Coordinates of C-alpha atoms in Angstrom, one line a residue:
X1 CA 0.0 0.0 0.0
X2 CA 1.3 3.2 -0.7
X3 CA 0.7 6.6 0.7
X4 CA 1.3 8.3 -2.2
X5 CA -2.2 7.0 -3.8
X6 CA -5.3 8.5 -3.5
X7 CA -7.9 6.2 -2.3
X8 CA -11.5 5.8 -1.9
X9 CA -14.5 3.3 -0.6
X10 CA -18.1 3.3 0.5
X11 CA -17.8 3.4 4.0
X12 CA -21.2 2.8 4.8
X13 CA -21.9 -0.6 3.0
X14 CA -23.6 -0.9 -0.1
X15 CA -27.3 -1.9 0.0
X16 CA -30.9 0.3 0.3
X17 CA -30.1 3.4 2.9
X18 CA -31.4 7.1 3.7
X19 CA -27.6 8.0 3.4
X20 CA -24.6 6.9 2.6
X21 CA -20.9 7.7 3.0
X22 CA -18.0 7.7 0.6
X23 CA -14.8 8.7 1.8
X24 CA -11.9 9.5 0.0
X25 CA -8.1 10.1 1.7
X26 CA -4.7 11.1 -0.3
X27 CA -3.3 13.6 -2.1
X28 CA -5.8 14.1 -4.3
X29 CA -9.0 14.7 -3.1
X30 CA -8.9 18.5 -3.7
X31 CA -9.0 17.9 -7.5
X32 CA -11.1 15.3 -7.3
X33 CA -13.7 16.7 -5.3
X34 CA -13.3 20.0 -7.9
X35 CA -14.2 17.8 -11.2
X36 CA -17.2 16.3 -8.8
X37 CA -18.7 19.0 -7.8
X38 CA -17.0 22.4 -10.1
X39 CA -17.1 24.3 -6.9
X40 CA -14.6 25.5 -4.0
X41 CA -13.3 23.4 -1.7
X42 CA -15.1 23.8 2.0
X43 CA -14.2 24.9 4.9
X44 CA -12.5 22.2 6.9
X45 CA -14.9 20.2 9.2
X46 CA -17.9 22.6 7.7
X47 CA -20.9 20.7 6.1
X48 CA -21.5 22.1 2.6
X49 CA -24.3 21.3 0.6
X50 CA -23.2 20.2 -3.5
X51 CA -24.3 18.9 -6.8
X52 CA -21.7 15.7 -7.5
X53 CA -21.6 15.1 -11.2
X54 CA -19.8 13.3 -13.8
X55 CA -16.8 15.3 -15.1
X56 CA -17.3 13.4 -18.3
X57 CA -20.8 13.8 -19.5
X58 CA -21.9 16.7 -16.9
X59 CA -24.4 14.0 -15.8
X60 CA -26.2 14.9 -12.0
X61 CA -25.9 12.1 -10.1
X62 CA -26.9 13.4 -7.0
X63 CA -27.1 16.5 -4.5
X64 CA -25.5 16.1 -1.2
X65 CA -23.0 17.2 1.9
X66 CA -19.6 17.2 1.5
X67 CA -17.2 17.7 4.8
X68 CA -13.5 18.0 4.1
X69 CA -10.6 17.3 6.7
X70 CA -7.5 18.6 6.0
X71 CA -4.5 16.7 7.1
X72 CA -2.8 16.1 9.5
X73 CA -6.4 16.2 11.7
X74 CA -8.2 13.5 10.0
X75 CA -8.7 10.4 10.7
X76 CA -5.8 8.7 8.6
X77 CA -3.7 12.0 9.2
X78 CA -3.8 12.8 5.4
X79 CA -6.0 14.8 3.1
X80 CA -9.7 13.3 3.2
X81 CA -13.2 14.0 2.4
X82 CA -16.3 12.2 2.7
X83 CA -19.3 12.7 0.5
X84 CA -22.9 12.1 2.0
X85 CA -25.3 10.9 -0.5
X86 CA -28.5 9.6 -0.7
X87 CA -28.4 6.0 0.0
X88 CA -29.9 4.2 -3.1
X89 CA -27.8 1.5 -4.7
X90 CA -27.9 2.7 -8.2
X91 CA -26.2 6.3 -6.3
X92 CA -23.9 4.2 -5.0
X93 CA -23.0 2.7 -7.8
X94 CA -22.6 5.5 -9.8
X95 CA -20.8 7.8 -7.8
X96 CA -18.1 5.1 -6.9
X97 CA -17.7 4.4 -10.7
X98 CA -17.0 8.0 -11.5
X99 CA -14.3 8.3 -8.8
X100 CA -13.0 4.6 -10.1
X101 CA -12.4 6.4 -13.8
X102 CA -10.5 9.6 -12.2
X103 CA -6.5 9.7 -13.0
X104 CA -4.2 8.7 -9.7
X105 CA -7.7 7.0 -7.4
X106 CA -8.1 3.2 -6.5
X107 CA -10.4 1.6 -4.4
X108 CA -9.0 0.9 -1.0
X109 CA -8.0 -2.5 0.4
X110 CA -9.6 -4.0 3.6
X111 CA -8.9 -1.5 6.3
X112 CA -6.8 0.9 4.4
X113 CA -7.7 3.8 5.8
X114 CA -7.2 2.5 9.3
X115 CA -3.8 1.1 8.3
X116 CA -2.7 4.9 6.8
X117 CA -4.0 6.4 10.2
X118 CA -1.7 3.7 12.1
X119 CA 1.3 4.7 10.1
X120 CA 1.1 8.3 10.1
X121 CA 0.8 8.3 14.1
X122 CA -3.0 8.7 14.4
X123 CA -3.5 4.9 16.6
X124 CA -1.1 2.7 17.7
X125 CA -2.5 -1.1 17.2
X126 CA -4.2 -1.5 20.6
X127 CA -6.1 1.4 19.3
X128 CA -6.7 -0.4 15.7
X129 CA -7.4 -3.4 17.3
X130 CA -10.0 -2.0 19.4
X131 CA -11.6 -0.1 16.7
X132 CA -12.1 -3.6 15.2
X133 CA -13.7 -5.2 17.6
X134 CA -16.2 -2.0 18.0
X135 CA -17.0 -3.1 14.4
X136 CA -17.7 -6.4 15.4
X137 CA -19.5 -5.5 19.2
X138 CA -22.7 -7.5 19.4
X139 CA -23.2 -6.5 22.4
X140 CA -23.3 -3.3 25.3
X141 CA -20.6 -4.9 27.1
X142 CA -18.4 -6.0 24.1
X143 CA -19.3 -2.3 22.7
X144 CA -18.2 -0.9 25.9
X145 CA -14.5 -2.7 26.2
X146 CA -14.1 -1.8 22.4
X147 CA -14.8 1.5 22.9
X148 CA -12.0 1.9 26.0
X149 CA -9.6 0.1 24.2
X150 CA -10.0 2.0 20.9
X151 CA -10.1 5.3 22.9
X152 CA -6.3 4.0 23.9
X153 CA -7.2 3.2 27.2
X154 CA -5.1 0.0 26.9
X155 CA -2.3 1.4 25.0
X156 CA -2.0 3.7 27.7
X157 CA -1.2 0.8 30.6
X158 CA 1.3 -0.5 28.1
X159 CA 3.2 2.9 27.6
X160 CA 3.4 3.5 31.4
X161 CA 5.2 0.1 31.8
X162 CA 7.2 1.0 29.3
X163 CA 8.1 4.2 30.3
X164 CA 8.7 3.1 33.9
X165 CA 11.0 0.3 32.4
X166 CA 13.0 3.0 30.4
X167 CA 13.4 4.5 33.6
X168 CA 14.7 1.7 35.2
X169 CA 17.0 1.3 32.2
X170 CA 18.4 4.8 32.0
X171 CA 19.2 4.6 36.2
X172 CA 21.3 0.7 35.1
X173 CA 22.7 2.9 32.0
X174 CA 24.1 5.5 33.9
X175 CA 25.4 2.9 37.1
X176 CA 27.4 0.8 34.0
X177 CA 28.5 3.8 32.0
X178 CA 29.9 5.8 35.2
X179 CA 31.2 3.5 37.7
X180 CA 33.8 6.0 38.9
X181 CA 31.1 8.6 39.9
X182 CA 29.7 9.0 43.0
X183 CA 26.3 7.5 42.3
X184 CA 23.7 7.0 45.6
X185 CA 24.0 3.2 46.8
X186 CA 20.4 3.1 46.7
X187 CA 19.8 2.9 43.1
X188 CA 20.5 -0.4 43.0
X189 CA 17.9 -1.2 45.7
X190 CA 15.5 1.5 43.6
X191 CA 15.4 -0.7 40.6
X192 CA 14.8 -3.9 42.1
X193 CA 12.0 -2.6 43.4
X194 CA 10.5 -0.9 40.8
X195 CA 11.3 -3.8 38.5
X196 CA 9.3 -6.1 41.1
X197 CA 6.4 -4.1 41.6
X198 CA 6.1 -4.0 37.6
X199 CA 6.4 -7.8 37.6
X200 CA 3.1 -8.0 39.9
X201 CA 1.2 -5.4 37.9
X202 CA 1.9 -7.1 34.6
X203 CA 1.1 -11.0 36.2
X204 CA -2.6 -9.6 37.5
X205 CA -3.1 -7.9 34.3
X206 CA -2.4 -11.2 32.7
X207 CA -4.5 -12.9 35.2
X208 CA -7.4 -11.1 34.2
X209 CA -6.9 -11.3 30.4
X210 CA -8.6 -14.5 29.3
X211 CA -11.8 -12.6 30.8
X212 CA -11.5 -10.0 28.4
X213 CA -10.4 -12.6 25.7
X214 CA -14.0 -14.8 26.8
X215 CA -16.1 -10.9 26.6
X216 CA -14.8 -10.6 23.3
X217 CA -15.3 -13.9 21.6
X218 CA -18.7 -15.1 23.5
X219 CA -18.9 -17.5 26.3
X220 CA -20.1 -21.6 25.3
X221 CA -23.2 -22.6 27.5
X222 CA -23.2 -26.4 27.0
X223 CA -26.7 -28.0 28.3
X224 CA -26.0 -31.7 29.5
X225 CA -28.2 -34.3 31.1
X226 CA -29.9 -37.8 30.3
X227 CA -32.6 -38.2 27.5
X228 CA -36.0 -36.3 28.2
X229 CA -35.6 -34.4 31.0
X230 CA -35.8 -31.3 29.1
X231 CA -32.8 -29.7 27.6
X232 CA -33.8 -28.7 24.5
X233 CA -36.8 -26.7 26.2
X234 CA -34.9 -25.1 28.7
X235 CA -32.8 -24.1 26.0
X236 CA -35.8 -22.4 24.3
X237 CA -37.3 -20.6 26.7
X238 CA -33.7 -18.9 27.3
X239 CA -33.2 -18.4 23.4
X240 CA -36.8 -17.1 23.6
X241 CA -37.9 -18.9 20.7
X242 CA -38.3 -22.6 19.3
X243 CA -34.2 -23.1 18.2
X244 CA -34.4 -27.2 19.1
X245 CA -37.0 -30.0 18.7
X246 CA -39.0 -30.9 21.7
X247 CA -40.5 -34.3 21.9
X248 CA -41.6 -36.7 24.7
X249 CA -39.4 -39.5 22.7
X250 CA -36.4 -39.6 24.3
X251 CA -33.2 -39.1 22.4
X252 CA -35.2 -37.1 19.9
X253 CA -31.7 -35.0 20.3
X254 CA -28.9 -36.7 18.2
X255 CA -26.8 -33.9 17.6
X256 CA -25.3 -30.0 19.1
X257 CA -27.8 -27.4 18.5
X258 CA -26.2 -24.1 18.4
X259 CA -27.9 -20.7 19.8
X260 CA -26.4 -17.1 19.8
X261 CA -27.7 -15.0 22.1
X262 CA -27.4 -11.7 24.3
X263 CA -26.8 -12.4 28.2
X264 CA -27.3 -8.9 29.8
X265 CA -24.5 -7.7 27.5
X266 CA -22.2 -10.9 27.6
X267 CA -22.5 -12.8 24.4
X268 CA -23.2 -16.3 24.4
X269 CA -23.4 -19.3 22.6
X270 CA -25.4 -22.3 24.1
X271 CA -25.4 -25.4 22.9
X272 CA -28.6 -28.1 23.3
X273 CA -26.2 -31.5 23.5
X274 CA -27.8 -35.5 23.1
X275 CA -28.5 -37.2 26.1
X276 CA -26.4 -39.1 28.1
X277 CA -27.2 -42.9 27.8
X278 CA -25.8 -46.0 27.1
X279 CA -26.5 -46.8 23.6
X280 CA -26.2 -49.2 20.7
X281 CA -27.1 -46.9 18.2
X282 CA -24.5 -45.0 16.3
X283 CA -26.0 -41.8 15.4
X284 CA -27.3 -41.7 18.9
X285 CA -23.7 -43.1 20.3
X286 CA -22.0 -40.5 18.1
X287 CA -24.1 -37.8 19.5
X288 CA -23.3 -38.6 23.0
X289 CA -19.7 -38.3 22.6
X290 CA -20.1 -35.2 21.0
X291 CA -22.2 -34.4 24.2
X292 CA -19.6 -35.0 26.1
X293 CA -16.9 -33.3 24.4
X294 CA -19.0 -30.0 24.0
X295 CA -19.2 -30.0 27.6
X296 CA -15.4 -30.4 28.5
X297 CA -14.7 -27.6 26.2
X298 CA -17.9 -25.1 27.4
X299 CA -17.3 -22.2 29.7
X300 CA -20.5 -23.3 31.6
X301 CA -22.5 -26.5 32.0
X302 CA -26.1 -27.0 33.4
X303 CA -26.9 -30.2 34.1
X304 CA -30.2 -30.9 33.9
X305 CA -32.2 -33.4 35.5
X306 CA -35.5 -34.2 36.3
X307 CA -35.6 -36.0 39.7
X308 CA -33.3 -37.3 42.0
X309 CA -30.5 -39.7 41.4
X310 CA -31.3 -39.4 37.5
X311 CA -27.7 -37.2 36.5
X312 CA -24.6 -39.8 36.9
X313 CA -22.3 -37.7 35.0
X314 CA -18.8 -36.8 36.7
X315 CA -18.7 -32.9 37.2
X316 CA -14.9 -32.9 37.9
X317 CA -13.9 -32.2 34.5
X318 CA -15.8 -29.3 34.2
X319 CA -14.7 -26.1 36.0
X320 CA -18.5 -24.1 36.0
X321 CA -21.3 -26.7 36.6
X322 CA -25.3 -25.2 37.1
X323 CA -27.2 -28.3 38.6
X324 CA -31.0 -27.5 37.5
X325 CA -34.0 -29.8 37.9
X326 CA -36.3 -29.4 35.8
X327 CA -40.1 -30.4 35.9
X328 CA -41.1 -28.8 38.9
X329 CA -44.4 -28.6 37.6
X330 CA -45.0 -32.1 37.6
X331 CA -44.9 -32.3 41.2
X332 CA -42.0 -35.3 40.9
X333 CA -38.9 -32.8 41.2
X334 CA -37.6 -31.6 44.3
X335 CA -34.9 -29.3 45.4
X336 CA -31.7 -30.5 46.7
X337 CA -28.1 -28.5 48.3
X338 CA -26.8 -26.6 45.3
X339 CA -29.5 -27.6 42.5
X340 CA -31.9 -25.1 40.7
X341 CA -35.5 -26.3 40.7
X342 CA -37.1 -24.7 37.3
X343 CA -39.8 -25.7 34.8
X344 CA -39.2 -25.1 31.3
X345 CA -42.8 -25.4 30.9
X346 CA -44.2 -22.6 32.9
X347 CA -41.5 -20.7 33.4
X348 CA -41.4 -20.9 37.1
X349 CA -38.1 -20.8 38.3
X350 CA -36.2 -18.9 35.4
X351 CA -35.9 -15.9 37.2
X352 CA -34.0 -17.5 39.3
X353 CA -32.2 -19.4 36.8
X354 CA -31.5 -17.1 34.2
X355 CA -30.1 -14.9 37.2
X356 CA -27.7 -17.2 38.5
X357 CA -26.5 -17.8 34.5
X358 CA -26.2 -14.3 34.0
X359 CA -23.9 -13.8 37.3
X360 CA -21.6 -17.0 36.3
X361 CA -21.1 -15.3 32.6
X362 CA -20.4 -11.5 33.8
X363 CA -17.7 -13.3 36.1
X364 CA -16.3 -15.4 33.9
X365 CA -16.7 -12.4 31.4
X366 CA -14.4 -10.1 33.8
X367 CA -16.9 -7.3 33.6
X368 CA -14.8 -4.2 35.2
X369 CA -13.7 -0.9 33.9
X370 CA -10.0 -1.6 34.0
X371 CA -8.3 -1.9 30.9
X372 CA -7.7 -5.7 29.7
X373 CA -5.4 -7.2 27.4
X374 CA -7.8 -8.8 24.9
X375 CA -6.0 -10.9 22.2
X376 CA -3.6 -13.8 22.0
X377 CA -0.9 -11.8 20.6
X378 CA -1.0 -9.4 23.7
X379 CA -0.7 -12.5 25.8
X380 CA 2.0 -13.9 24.1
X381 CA 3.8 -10.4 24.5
X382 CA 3.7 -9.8 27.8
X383 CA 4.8 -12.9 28.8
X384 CA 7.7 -12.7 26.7
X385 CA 8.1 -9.2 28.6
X386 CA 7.2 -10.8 32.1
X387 CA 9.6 -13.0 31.6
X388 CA 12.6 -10.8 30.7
X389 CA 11.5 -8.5 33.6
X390 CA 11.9 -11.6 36.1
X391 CA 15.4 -12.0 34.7
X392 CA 16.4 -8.5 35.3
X393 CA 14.9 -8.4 38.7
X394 CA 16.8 -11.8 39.9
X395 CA 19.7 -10.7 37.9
X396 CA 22.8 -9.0 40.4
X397 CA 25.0 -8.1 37.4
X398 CA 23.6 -4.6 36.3
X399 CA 24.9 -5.1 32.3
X400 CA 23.0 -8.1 32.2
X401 CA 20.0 -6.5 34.3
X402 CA 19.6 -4.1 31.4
X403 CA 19.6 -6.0 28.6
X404 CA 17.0 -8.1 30.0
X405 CA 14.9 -5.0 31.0
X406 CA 15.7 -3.5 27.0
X407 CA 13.8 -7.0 26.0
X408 CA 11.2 -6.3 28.1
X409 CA 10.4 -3.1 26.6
X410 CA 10.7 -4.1 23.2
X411 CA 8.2 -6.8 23.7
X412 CA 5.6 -4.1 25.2
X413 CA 6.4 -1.8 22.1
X414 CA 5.3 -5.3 19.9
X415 CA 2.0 -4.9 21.4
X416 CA 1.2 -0.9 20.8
X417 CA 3.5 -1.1 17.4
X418 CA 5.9 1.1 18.4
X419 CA 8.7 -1.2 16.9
X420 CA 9.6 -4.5 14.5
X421 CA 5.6 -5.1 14.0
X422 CA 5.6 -5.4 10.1
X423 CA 5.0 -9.1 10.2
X424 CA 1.8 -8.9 12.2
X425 CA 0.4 -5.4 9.7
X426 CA -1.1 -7.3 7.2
X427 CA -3.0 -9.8 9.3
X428 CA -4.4 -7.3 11.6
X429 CA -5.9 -4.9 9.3
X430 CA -7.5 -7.5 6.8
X431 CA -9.7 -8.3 9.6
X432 CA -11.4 -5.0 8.8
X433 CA -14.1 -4.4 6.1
X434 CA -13.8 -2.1 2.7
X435 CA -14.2 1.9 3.5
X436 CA -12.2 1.7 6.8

């Protein structure tokens, strides 16, 4: 990609809208938006009202807004405008086929103009990464950590490390370059501590990742139990609607039913699973296993049952177990020490239920207003940098102290993209869509 070309997209998707957007960034959006429109250029950030035609035939295509940022305060830190146009298809169309035929403009790749606002100093990739998921947020929660960690929020945690660790650095520096001065005893002391109390923020932070990491990608809800005693409509009345088949047959279930839903903000995927039984049937075999191996891998299981005595499933290999016995309505099901009594029939219960769910997800979830790493490669980073940092704090030699420390560092700068990120450019910002 180079930023010397002028490049342009429909930011707003393409399909039947009131509005939609175009934007255009490089260093030629002046002239182009002169042959569009054969009036002056705007005031910056001032909403003026135009007739776009084609420079070609003199053809109106449509009569809209045009708002103009000059660089460096835009969003990719170069020259850009956006035109605001009325949302039919065909004006889509139209308008992205004139600027297509104008000398020295191409259509921007996936996340181009995030990618040019990255390298000229406008977002470091926390920011970028962020900004991604905000595309992506499903829900107010995930909307919410997007929004903090494309407002830099996380970025800045990272850089205060950093700069404490440059610190750190310059006081080793100056104790290896100087040995002959009088330097205070106590620096040596100083950095050890710093170093340590650094060591303990960046291992909670890291504790607390993989909540962040579960927020983002959606929690697995993996309902478990023996045949017919009422999974799949437990799993509807949470969905809200009729996802699974409900039968009186048992093992009318031979297979994982899937469900995406919205948990108070915490997205979630729950999964309606066969029952548990000893079986000569393959297909019904087959889905038992795959029962089983859902469960081991969800976040959260509720085992059903019905009565008591009727679940015989060991709960030690799963790590969030909901007992819930289901039924209540038949008068057969009673309550027990740690179970859920519910009816997926009349709905008494759920409140109940569905609360308890809600308050295992948000935890699991990590629902707080601290900043939280929230992708593998941050993870991977920071240990790398956690690791170094150890070194340099069990480490009595001070040359060999600072080189771990100038690791550590360069493994935070890996995460915001202050340095030797290239490799990781391309695969970050073709995640993103066409127009941003």
């Amino acid at each position: 990609m180079s930023g010397g070309d002028t490049i342009f997209a429909l930011s707003s998707g393409l399909g039947k809208a009131g509005v939609a957007v175009l934007r255009v960034s490089g260093p030629g959006v002046v002239a182009c938006l002169e042959q569009l429109t054969g009036a002056p250029l705007p005031d910056p950030r001032v909403a003026a009202r135009r007739r776009f035609a084609d420079p070609g035939s003199g053809e109106v295509i449509d009569h809209g807004l045009v708002l103009y940022f000059k660089g460096p305060a835009s969003y990719t830190g170069e020259d850009v405008i956006e035109l605001h146009i009325h949302g039919g298809r065909a004006t889509a169309e139209g308008m992205l086929e004139i600027l297509g035929r104008m000398p020295g403009l191409r259509v921007a790749e996936p996340g181009e103009f995030t990618r040019r606002a990255f390298s000229n100093g406008k977002m470091d990739l926390t920011a970028v990464e962020g900004l991604a998921d905000l595309i992506d947020a499903e829900t107010t929660l995930q909307r919410r950590q997007a929004l903090r960690q494309a407002a830099g929020a996380l970025a800045e945690t990272y850089e205060a490390w950093a700069d404490a660790m440059t610190r750190v650095l310059a006081h080793w520096e100056a104790l290896i370059d100087f040995p002959d001065e009088d330097l205070p005893e106590e620096i040596h002391i100083r950095n050890k501590s710093e170093m340590s109390r650094l060591v303990g923020e960046i291992t909670q932070h890291m504790d607390s990742g993989r909540q962040a990491e579960r927020l983002r990608d959606g929690l697995s809800v993996a309902i478990l139990g023996r045949p017919n005693v009422g999974k799949s409509s437990i799993l509807n009345r949470l969905a809200g609607r009729s996802a699974a088949i409900v039968s009186d047959r048992a093992g009318t279930t031979r297979d994982v039913v899937a469900v995406q839903m919205d948990l108070e903000g915490v997205p979630v995927t729950l999964y309606d699973t066969a029952g548990l039984r000893e079986t000569e049937d393959e297909i019904e075999a087959e889905g038992t296993r795959r029962a089983r191996v859902q469960a081991r891998d969800a976040d959260i299981v509720v085992l059903v049952s019905d009565g008591p005595g009727e679940t015989d499933v060991d709960t030690s290999q799963f790590s969030n177990v909901l007992s819930v016995r289901n039924k209540s309505d038949c008068g057969d099901a009673t309550e027990g020490e740690g179970i859920l009594l519910v009816s997926a029939v009349t709905g008494a219960g759920f409140d109940h239920f569905t609360d308890r769910l809600v308050g295992e997800a948000r935890a699991l979830a990590g629902v707080t207003e601290t900043p939280v790493m929230t992708r593998g490669r941050h993870r991977d980073a920071l240990s790398a940098a956690l690791e170094a940092l150890t070194r340099a704090v069990d480490q009595p030699d001070a040359v060999l102290a600072a080189e771990d420390l100038r690791d550590s560092v360069r493994c935070i700068g890996r995460i915001t993209g202050t340095v030797d990120v290239e490799d990781l450019l391309d695969v970050i910002f073709r995640e993103f869509c066409i127009g941003k």
